[in-house]
Amino acid sequence: MIPAPKAHPPQLIEADLRPISLTATLSKLLKSFVGSWILDRIEDKFDKHQYGALKGRFTTHAVVDVMDHWHKAVDDGKSVRVVFVDFDKAFDHIDHNVLVAKLIDYDLPHTVIRRICSFLHHRRPRVKTGDVMCEWLVKDSGMPQGSYLRPLMFITLVDSLRVSCMMNKFVDDTTLSQFIAKSGKSDMNACCDELVQRDQWP
């Protein structure tokens, strides 16, 4: 991994540097094959309001969907309550055991699940700055950069995440929308509580 500055000059290592992982091209190619095998099996099972990391779905579709619902609600004389959620360091907090259990629930072939386990098990990254490299580290959580498997595994993990109000997802960005009739009462706080408590994610 190479630390790339987010601010110039960086003041804090934790806040002002972004780790960029260097992945071998052949490894990326092989992981894209595995990602295709997984998508062929489970793409039609994903939440229809997940617009990230899936073929033919883009940010434009997510924006059009939420805007359509918002405008319709306003036209009907309702008010709209919206909460934007961004999971902090979402990819770094992926629990491997929970992820593998999700893949098993999707009834994926054992060969594919074993490949994912091999990909995640005992990963050993290290940081390089100039000509200086640190010792190898062992990672027991998170998904490495530089692979389509990274966002695909994340949306697989959070696919079952549902709350009682309208929810739109774009990988680790989630929008909660609630439409309230005149003199109605908002229970958006309850939706946010559901989101926090749902499956104790991640």
PDB file of C-alpha atoms in Angstrom:
ATOM      1  CA  MET A   1       0.000   0.000   0.000  1.00  0.00           C
ATOM      2  CA  ILE A   2       1.159   3.513  -0.816  1.00  0.00           C
ATOM      3  CA  PRO A   3      -0.115   6.420   1.333  1.00  0.00           C
ATOM      4  CA  ALA A   4      -1.550   9.143  -0.896  1.00  0.00           C
ATOM      5  CA  PRO A   5      -2.163  12.553   0.717  1.00  0.00           C
ATOM      6  CA  LYS A   6      -5.736  13.861   0.818  1.00  0.00           C
ATOM      7  CA  ALA A   7      -4.499  17.241   2.082  1.00  0.00           C
ATOM      8  CA  HIS A   8      -1.355  19.168   1.161  1.00  0.00           C
ATOM      9  CA  PRO A   9       0.668  19.085   3.249  1.00  0.00           C
ATOM     10  CA  PRO A  10      -0.780  16.242   5.374  1.00  0.00           C
ATOM     11  CA  GLN A  11      -0.978  17.050   9.071  1.00  0.00           C
ATOM     12  CA  LEU A  12      -2.356  13.828  10.572  1.00  0.00           C
ATOM     13  CA  ILE A  13      -1.519  10.314   9.417  1.00  0.00           C
ATOM     14  CA  GLU A  14      -4.990   8.975  10.323  1.00  0.00           C
ATOM     15  CA  ALA A  15      -6.991  11.755   8.647  1.00  0.00           C
ATOM     16  CA  ASP A  16      -4.889  13.153   5.809  1.00  0.00           C
ATOM     17  CA  LEU A  17      -3.519  10.026   4.121  1.00  0.00           C
ATOM     18  CA  ARG A  18      -5.401   7.536   1.951  1.00  0.00           C
ATOM     19  CA  PRO A  19      -3.930   4.023   1.495  1.00  0.00           C
ATOM     20  CA  ILE A  20      -3.748   3.006  -2.169  1.00  0.00           C
ATOM     21  CA  SER A  21      -3.281  -0.717  -2.729  1.00  0.00           C
ATOM     22  CA  LEU A  22      -1.201  -1.962  -5.649  1.00  0.00           C
ATOM     23  CA  THR A  23      -2.674  -5.178  -7.050  1.00  0.00           C
ATOM     24  CA  ALA A  24      -1.157  -7.402  -9.729  1.00  0.00           C
ATOM     25  CA  THR A  25      -2.985  -7.212 -13.070  1.00  0.00           C
ATOM     26  CA  LEU A  26      -3.320 -11.005 -13.333  1.00  0.00           C
ATOM     27  CA  SER A  27      -4.821 -11.109  -9.848  1.00  0.00           C
ATOM     28  CA  LYS A  28      -7.370  -8.441 -10.820  1.00  0.00           C
ATOM     29  CA  LEU A  29      -8.304 -10.447 -13.912  1.00  0.00           C
ATOM     30  CA  LEU A  30      -8.816 -13.673 -11.971  1.00  0.00           C
ATOM     31  CA  LYS A  31     -10.915 -11.896  -9.338  1.00  0.00           C
ATOM     32  CA  SER A  32     -13.089 -10.386 -12.078  1.00  0.00           C
ATOM     33  CA  PHE A  33     -13.845 -13.952 -13.259  1.00  0.00           C
ATOM     34  CA  VAL A  34     -14.893 -14.927  -9.728  1.00  0.00           C
ATOM     35  CA  GLY A  35     -17.049 -11.785  -9.516  1.00  0.00           C
ATOM     36  CA  SER A  36     -18.778 -12.725 -12.777  1.00  0.00           C
ATOM     37  CA  TRP A  37     -19.496 -16.239 -11.498  1.00  0.00           C
ATOM     38  CA  ILE A  38     -21.056 -14.788  -8.356  1.00  0.00           C
ATOM     39  CA  LEU A  39     -23.155 -12.237 -10.246  1.00  0.00           C
ATOM     40  CA  ASP A  40     -24.483 -14.891 -12.617  1.00  0.00           C
ATOM     41  CA  ARG A  41     -25.861 -16.734  -9.602  1.00  0.00           C
ATOM     42  CA  ILE A  42     -27.225 -13.997  -7.355  1.00  0.00           C
ATOM     43  CA  GLU A  43     -27.635 -10.728  -9.277  1.00  0.00           C
ATOM     44  CA  ASP A  44     -31.411 -11.167  -9.586  1.00  0.00           C
ATOM     45  CA  LYS A  45     -31.660 -11.644  -5.809  1.00  0.00           C
ATOM     46  CA  PHE A  46     -30.222  -8.249  -4.895  1.00  0.00           C
ATOM     47  CA  ASP A  47     -32.374  -5.440  -3.526  1.00  0.00           C
ATOM     48  CA  LYS A  48     -33.889  -3.611  -6.517  1.00  0.00           C
ATOM     49  CA  HIS A  49     -33.013  -0.319  -4.777  1.00  0.00           C
ATOM     50  CA  GLN A  50     -29.276  -1.118  -4.791  1.00  0.00           C
ATOM     51  CA  TYR A  51     -27.766   0.897  -7.638  1.00  0.00           C
ATOM     52  CA  GLY A  52     -24.045   0.417  -7.056  1.00  0.00           C
ATOM     53  CA  ALA A  53     -21.604  -2.244  -8.305  1.00  0.00           C
ATOM     54  CA  LEU A  54     -24.204  -3.908 -10.540  1.00  0.00           C
ATOM     55  CA  LYS A  55     -24.307  -4.067 -14.322  1.00  0.00           C
ATOM     56  CA  GLY A  56     -26.561  -1.479 -15.928  1.00  0.00           C
ATOM     57  CA  ARG A  57     -27.150   0.468 -12.715  1.00  0.00           C
ATOM     58  CA  PHE A  58     -25.576   3.863 -12.173  1.00  0.00           C
ATOM     59  CA  THR A  59     -25.725   6.912  -9.923  1.00  0.00           C
ATOM     60  CA  THR A  60     -28.125   8.491 -12.431  1.00  0.00           C
ATOM     61  CA  HIS A  61     -30.652   5.715 -11.819  1.00  0.00           C
ATOM     62  CA  ALA A  62     -30.394   6.204  -8.052  1.00  0.00           C
ATOM     63  CA  VAL A  63     -30.909   9.976  -8.353  1.00  0.00           C
ATOM     64  CA  VAL A  64     -33.849   9.630 -10.772  1.00  0.00           C
ATOM     65  CA  ASP A  65     -35.531   7.083  -8.498  1.00  0.00           C
ATOM     66  CA  VAL A  66     -35.376   9.161  -5.309  1.00  0.00           C
ATOM     67  CA  MET A  67     -36.201  12.427  -7.104  1.00  0.00           C
ATOM     68  CA  ASP A  68     -39.257  10.833  -8.721  1.00  0.00           C
ATOM     69  CA  HIS A  69     -40.596   9.719  -5.341  1.00  0.00           C
ATOM     70  CA  TRP A  70     -39.795  13.061  -3.717  1.00  0.00           C
ATOM     71  CA  HIS A  71     -41.497  15.118  -6.443  1.00  0.00           C
ATOM     72  CA  LYS A  72     -44.555  12.874  -6.452  1.00  0.00           C
ATOM     73  CA  ALA A  73     -44.894  13.237  -2.673  1.00  0.00           C
ATOM     74  CA  VAL A  74     -44.626  17.040  -2.883  1.00  0.00           C
ATOM     75  CA  ASP A  75     -47.175  17.115  -5.725  1.00  0.00           C
ATOM     76  CA  ASP A  76     -49.541  15.151  -3.490  1.00  0.00           C
ATOM     77  CA  GLY A  77     -49.189  17.761  -0.768  1.00  0.00           C
ATOM     78  CA  LYS A  78     -46.914  15.697   1.436  1.00  0.00           C
ATOM     79  CA  SER A  79     -43.658  16.694   3.051  1.00  0.00           C
ATOM     80  CA  VAL A  80     -40.464  14.708   2.639  1.00  0.00           C
ATOM     81  CA  ARG A  81     -37.957  13.768   5.313  1.00  0.00           C
ATOM     82  CA  VAL A  82     -34.575  12.530   4.091  1.00  0.00           C
ATOM     83  CA  VAL A  83     -31.496  11.164   5.859  1.00  0.00           C
ATOM     84  CA  PHE A  84     -28.241  10.508   3.988  1.00  0.00           C
ATOM     85  CA  VAL A  85     -26.073   7.776   5.490  1.00  0.00           C
ATOM     86  CA  ASP A  86     -22.450   7.039   4.645  1.00  0.00           C
ATOM     87  CA  PHE A  87     -20.915   4.047   6.431  1.00  0.00           C
ATOM     88  CA  ASP A  88     -17.549   5.160   7.809  1.00  0.00           C
ATOM     89  CA  LYS A  89     -14.649   3.070   6.416  1.00  0.00           C
ATOM     90  CA  ALA A  90     -17.240   0.557   5.278  1.00  0.00           C
ATOM     91  CA  PHE A  91     -14.934  -1.693   3.252  1.00  0.00           C
ATOM     92  CA  ASP A  92     -12.386  -1.854   6.071  1.00  0.00           C
ATOM     93  CA  HIS A  93     -14.978  -3.103   8.559  1.00  0.00           C
ATOM     94  CA  ILE A  94     -16.270  -6.100   6.599  1.00  0.00           C
ATOM     95  CA  ASP A  95     -16.367  -9.118   8.905  1.00  0.00           C
ATOM     96  CA  HIS A  96     -15.103 -12.143   6.943  1.00  0.00           C
ATOM     97  CA  ASN A  97     -17.142 -14.674   8.929  1.00  0.00           C
ATOM     98  CA  VAL A  98     -20.382 -12.746   8.418  1.00  0.00           C
ATOM     99  CA  LEU A  99     -19.610 -12.331   4.716  1.00  0.00           C
ATOM    100  CA  VAL A 100     -18.948 -16.035   4.162  1.00  0.00           C
ATOM    101  CA  ALA A 101     -22.173 -16.903   6.009  1.00  0.00           C
ATOM    102  CA  LYS A 102     -24.056 -14.555   3.633  1.00  0.00           C
ATOM    103  CA  LEU A 103     -22.479 -16.235   0.604  1.00  0.00           C
ATOM    104  CA  ILE A 104     -23.503 -19.647   1.928  1.00  0.00           C
ATOM    105  CA  ASP A 105     -27.074 -18.359   2.407  1.00  0.00           C
ATOM    106  CA  TYR A 106     -27.095 -17.410  -1.292  1.00  0.00           C
ATOM    107  CA  ASP A 107     -26.368 -21.077  -2.083  1.00  0.00           C
ATOM    108  CA  LEU A 108     -23.248 -20.280  -4.077  1.00  0.00           C
ATOM    109  CA  PRO A 109     -21.116 -23.232  -5.241  1.00  0.00           C
ATOM    110  CA  HIS A 110     -18.605 -24.390  -2.648  1.00  0.00           C
ATOM    111  CA  THR A 111     -15.756 -23.858  -5.124  1.00  0.00           C
ATOM    112  CA  VAL A 112     -16.608 -20.142  -5.360  1.00  0.00           C
ATOM    113  CA  ILE A 113     -16.944 -19.763  -1.591  1.00  0.00           C
ATOM    114  CA  ARG A 114     -13.588 -21.495  -1.077  1.00  0.00           C
ATOM    115  CA  ARG A 115     -11.984 -19.080  -3.547  1.00  0.00           C
ATOM    116  CA  ILE A 116     -13.370 -16.115  -1.598  1.00  0.00           C
ATOM    117  CA  CYS A 117     -12.117 -17.635   1.672  1.00  0.00           C
ATOM    118  CA  SER A 118      -8.677 -18.161   0.139  1.00  0.00           C
ATOM    119  CA  PHE A 119      -8.703 -14.573  -1.140  1.00  0.00           C
ATOM    120  CA  LEU A 120      -9.499 -13.205   2.337  1.00  0.00           C
ATOM    121  CA  HIS A 121      -7.546 -15.577   4.576  1.00  0.00           C
ATOM    122  CA  HIS A 122      -4.279 -14.390   6.073  1.00  0.00           C
ATOM    123  CA  ARG A 123      -3.843 -11.372   3.799  1.00  0.00           C
ATOM    124  CA  ARG A 124      -0.536  -9.656   4.460  1.00  0.00           C
ATOM    125  CA  PRO A 125      -0.259  -6.063   3.229  1.00  0.00           C
ATOM    126  CA  ARG A 126       2.591  -3.670   3.929  1.00  0.00           C
ATOM    127  CA  VAL A 127       3.094   0.040   3.452  1.00  0.00           C
ATOM    128  CA  LYS A 128       5.697   1.519   1.139  1.00  0.00           C
ATOM    129  CA  THR A 129       6.883   5.139   1.297  1.00  0.00           C
ATOM    130  CA  GLY A 130       9.590   5.964  -1.200  1.00  0.00           C
ATOM    131  CA  ASP A 131      12.135   3.165  -0.864  1.00  0.00           C
ATOM    132  CA  VAL A 132      11.114   2.313   2.692  1.00  0.00           C
ATOM    133  CA  MET A 133       8.723  -0.563   3.439  1.00  0.00           C
ATOM    134  CA  CYS A 134       7.239  -1.592   6.775  1.00  0.00           C
ATOM    135  CA  GLU A 135       6.940  -5.149   8.039  1.00  0.00           C
ATOM    136  CA  TRP A 136       4.171  -7.373   6.660  1.00  0.00           C
ATOM    137  CA  LEU A 137       0.867  -6.970   8.523  1.00  0.00           C
ATOM    138  CA  VAL A 138      -1.922  -9.533   8.919  1.00  0.00           C
ATOM    139  CA  LYS A 139      -5.489  -8.387   8.127  1.00  0.00           C
ATOM    140  CA  ASP A 140      -8.421 -10.366   9.515  1.00  0.00           C
ATOM    141  CA  SER A 141     -11.187  -8.030   8.312  1.00  0.00           C
ATOM    142  CA  GLY A 142     -11.990  -5.723   5.429  1.00  0.00           C
ATOM    143  CA  MET A 143     -11.710  -6.101   1.659  1.00  0.00           C
ATOM    144  CA  PRO A 144      -8.550  -5.183  -0.277  1.00  0.00           C
ATOM    145  CA  GLN A 145      -8.580  -2.425  -2.869  1.00  0.00           C
ATOM    146  CA  GLY A 146      -8.079  -2.867  -6.574  1.00  0.00           C
ATOM    147  CA  SER A 147     -10.692  -5.552  -7.188  1.00  0.00           C
ATOM    148  CA  TYR A 148     -14.309  -5.671  -8.326  1.00  0.00           C
ATOM    149  CA  LEU A 149     -14.856  -8.156  -5.498  1.00  0.00           C
ATOM    150  CA  ARG A 150     -14.482  -5.293  -3.000  1.00  0.00           C
ATOM    151  CA  PRO A 151     -17.775  -3.463  -3.779  1.00  0.00           C
ATOM    152  CA  LEU A 152     -19.522  -6.691  -4.824  1.00  0.00           C
ATOM    153  CA  MET A 153     -18.835  -8.355  -1.479  1.00  0.00           C
ATOM    154  CA  PHE A 154     -19.958  -5.233   0.363  1.00  0.00           C
ATOM    155  CA  ILE A 155     -23.344  -5.020  -1.371  1.00  0.00           C
ATOM    156  CA  THR A 156     -23.755  -8.758  -0.746  1.00  0.00           C
ATOM    157  CA  LEU A 157     -23.152  -8.167   2.938  1.00  0.00           C
ATOM    158  CA  VAL A 158     -25.669  -5.313   3.260  1.00  0.00           C
ATOM    159  CA  ASP A 159     -28.291  -6.650   0.853  1.00  0.00           C
ATOM    160  CA  SER A 160     -30.576  -7.838   3.664  1.00  0.00           C
ATOM    161  CA  LEU A 161     -30.431  -4.414   5.313  1.00  0.00           C
ATOM    162  CA  ARG A 162     -34.024  -3.113   5.310  1.00  0.00           C
ATOM    163  CA  VAL A 163     -35.964  -0.534   7.322  1.00  0.00           C
ATOM    164  CA  SER A 164     -39.633   0.463   7.421  1.00  0.00           C
ATOM    165  CA  CYS A 165     -39.195   3.606   5.286  1.00  0.00           C
ATOM    166  CA  MET A 166     -38.042   3.914   1.670  1.00  0.00           C
ATOM    167  CA  MET A 167     -34.353   3.051   1.280  1.00  0.00           C
ATOM    168  CA  ASN A 168     -32.068   3.612  -1.703  1.00  0.00           C
ATOM    169  CA  LYS A 169     -28.536   2.219  -1.708  1.00  0.00           C
ATOM    170  CA  PHE A 170     -25.427   2.980  -3.707  1.00  0.00           C
ATOM    171  CA  VAL A 171     -22.812   0.601  -2.290  1.00  0.00           C
ATOM    172  CA  ASP A 172     -21.956   2.218   1.086  1.00  0.00           C
ATOM    173  CA  ASP A 173     -24.135   5.326   0.617  1.00  0.00           C
ATOM    174  CA  THR A 174     -27.739   4.967   1.744  1.00  0.00           C
ATOM    175  CA  THR A 175     -30.676   7.357   1.501  1.00  0.00           C
ATOM    176  CA  LEU A 176     -33.702   7.047   3.788  1.00  0.00           C
ATOM    177  CA  SER A 177     -36.872   8.812   2.630  1.00  0.00           C
ATOM    178  CA  GLN A 178     -40.156   9.295   4.424  1.00  0.00           C
ATOM    179  CA  PHE A 179     -43.306  10.927   3.065  1.00  0.00           C
ATOM    180  CA  ILE A 180     -45.608  12.615   5.556  1.00  0.00           C
ATOM    181  CA  ALA A 181     -49.164  13.757   4.958  1.00  0.00           C
ATOM    182  CA  LYS A 182     -50.306  17.136   6.236  1.00  0.00           C
ATOM    183  CA  SER A 183     -50.498  17.196  10.024  1.00  0.00           C
ATOM    184  CA  GLY A 184     -48.815  13.792  10.010  1.00  0.00           C
ATOM    185  CA  LYS A 185     -46.035  12.803  12.352  1.00  0.00           C
ATOM    186  CA  SER A 186     -42.542  11.839  11.286  1.00  0.00           C
ATOM    187  CA  ASP A 187     -41.014   8.660  12.633  1.00  0.00           C
ATOM    188  CA  MET A 188     -37.707   9.048  10.809  1.00  0.00           C
ATOM    189  CA  ASN A 189     -35.902   8.665  14.140  1.00  0.00           C
ATOM    190  CA  ALA A 190     -37.363   5.170  14.409  1.00  0.00           C
ATOM    191  CA  CYS A 191     -36.109   4.354  10.888  1.00  0.00           C
ATOM    192  CA  CYS A 192     -32.634   5.523  11.826  1.00  0.00           C
ATOM    193  CA  ASP A 193     -32.749   3.372  14.961  1.00  0.00           C
ATOM    194  CA  GLU A 194     -33.741   0.387  12.810  1.00  0.00           C
ATOM    195  CA  LEU A 195     -30.801   1.043  10.526  1.00  0.00           C
ATOM    196  CA  VAL A 196     -28.385   1.102  13.450  1.00  0.00           C
ATOM    197  CA  GLN A 197     -29.806  -1.995  15.114  1.00  0.00           C
ATOM    198  CA  ARG A 198     -30.565  -4.084  12.035  1.00  0.00           C
ATOM    199  CA  ASP A 199     -28.459  -7.250  12.328  1.00  0.00           C
ATOM    200  CA  GLN A 200     -25.964  -5.234  14.377  1.00  0.00           C
ATOM    201  CA  TRP A 201     -24.283  -4.435  11.058  1.00  0.00           C
ATOM    202  CA  PRO A 202     -21.576  -4.952  10.104  1.00  0.00           C
TER     203      PRO A 202
END
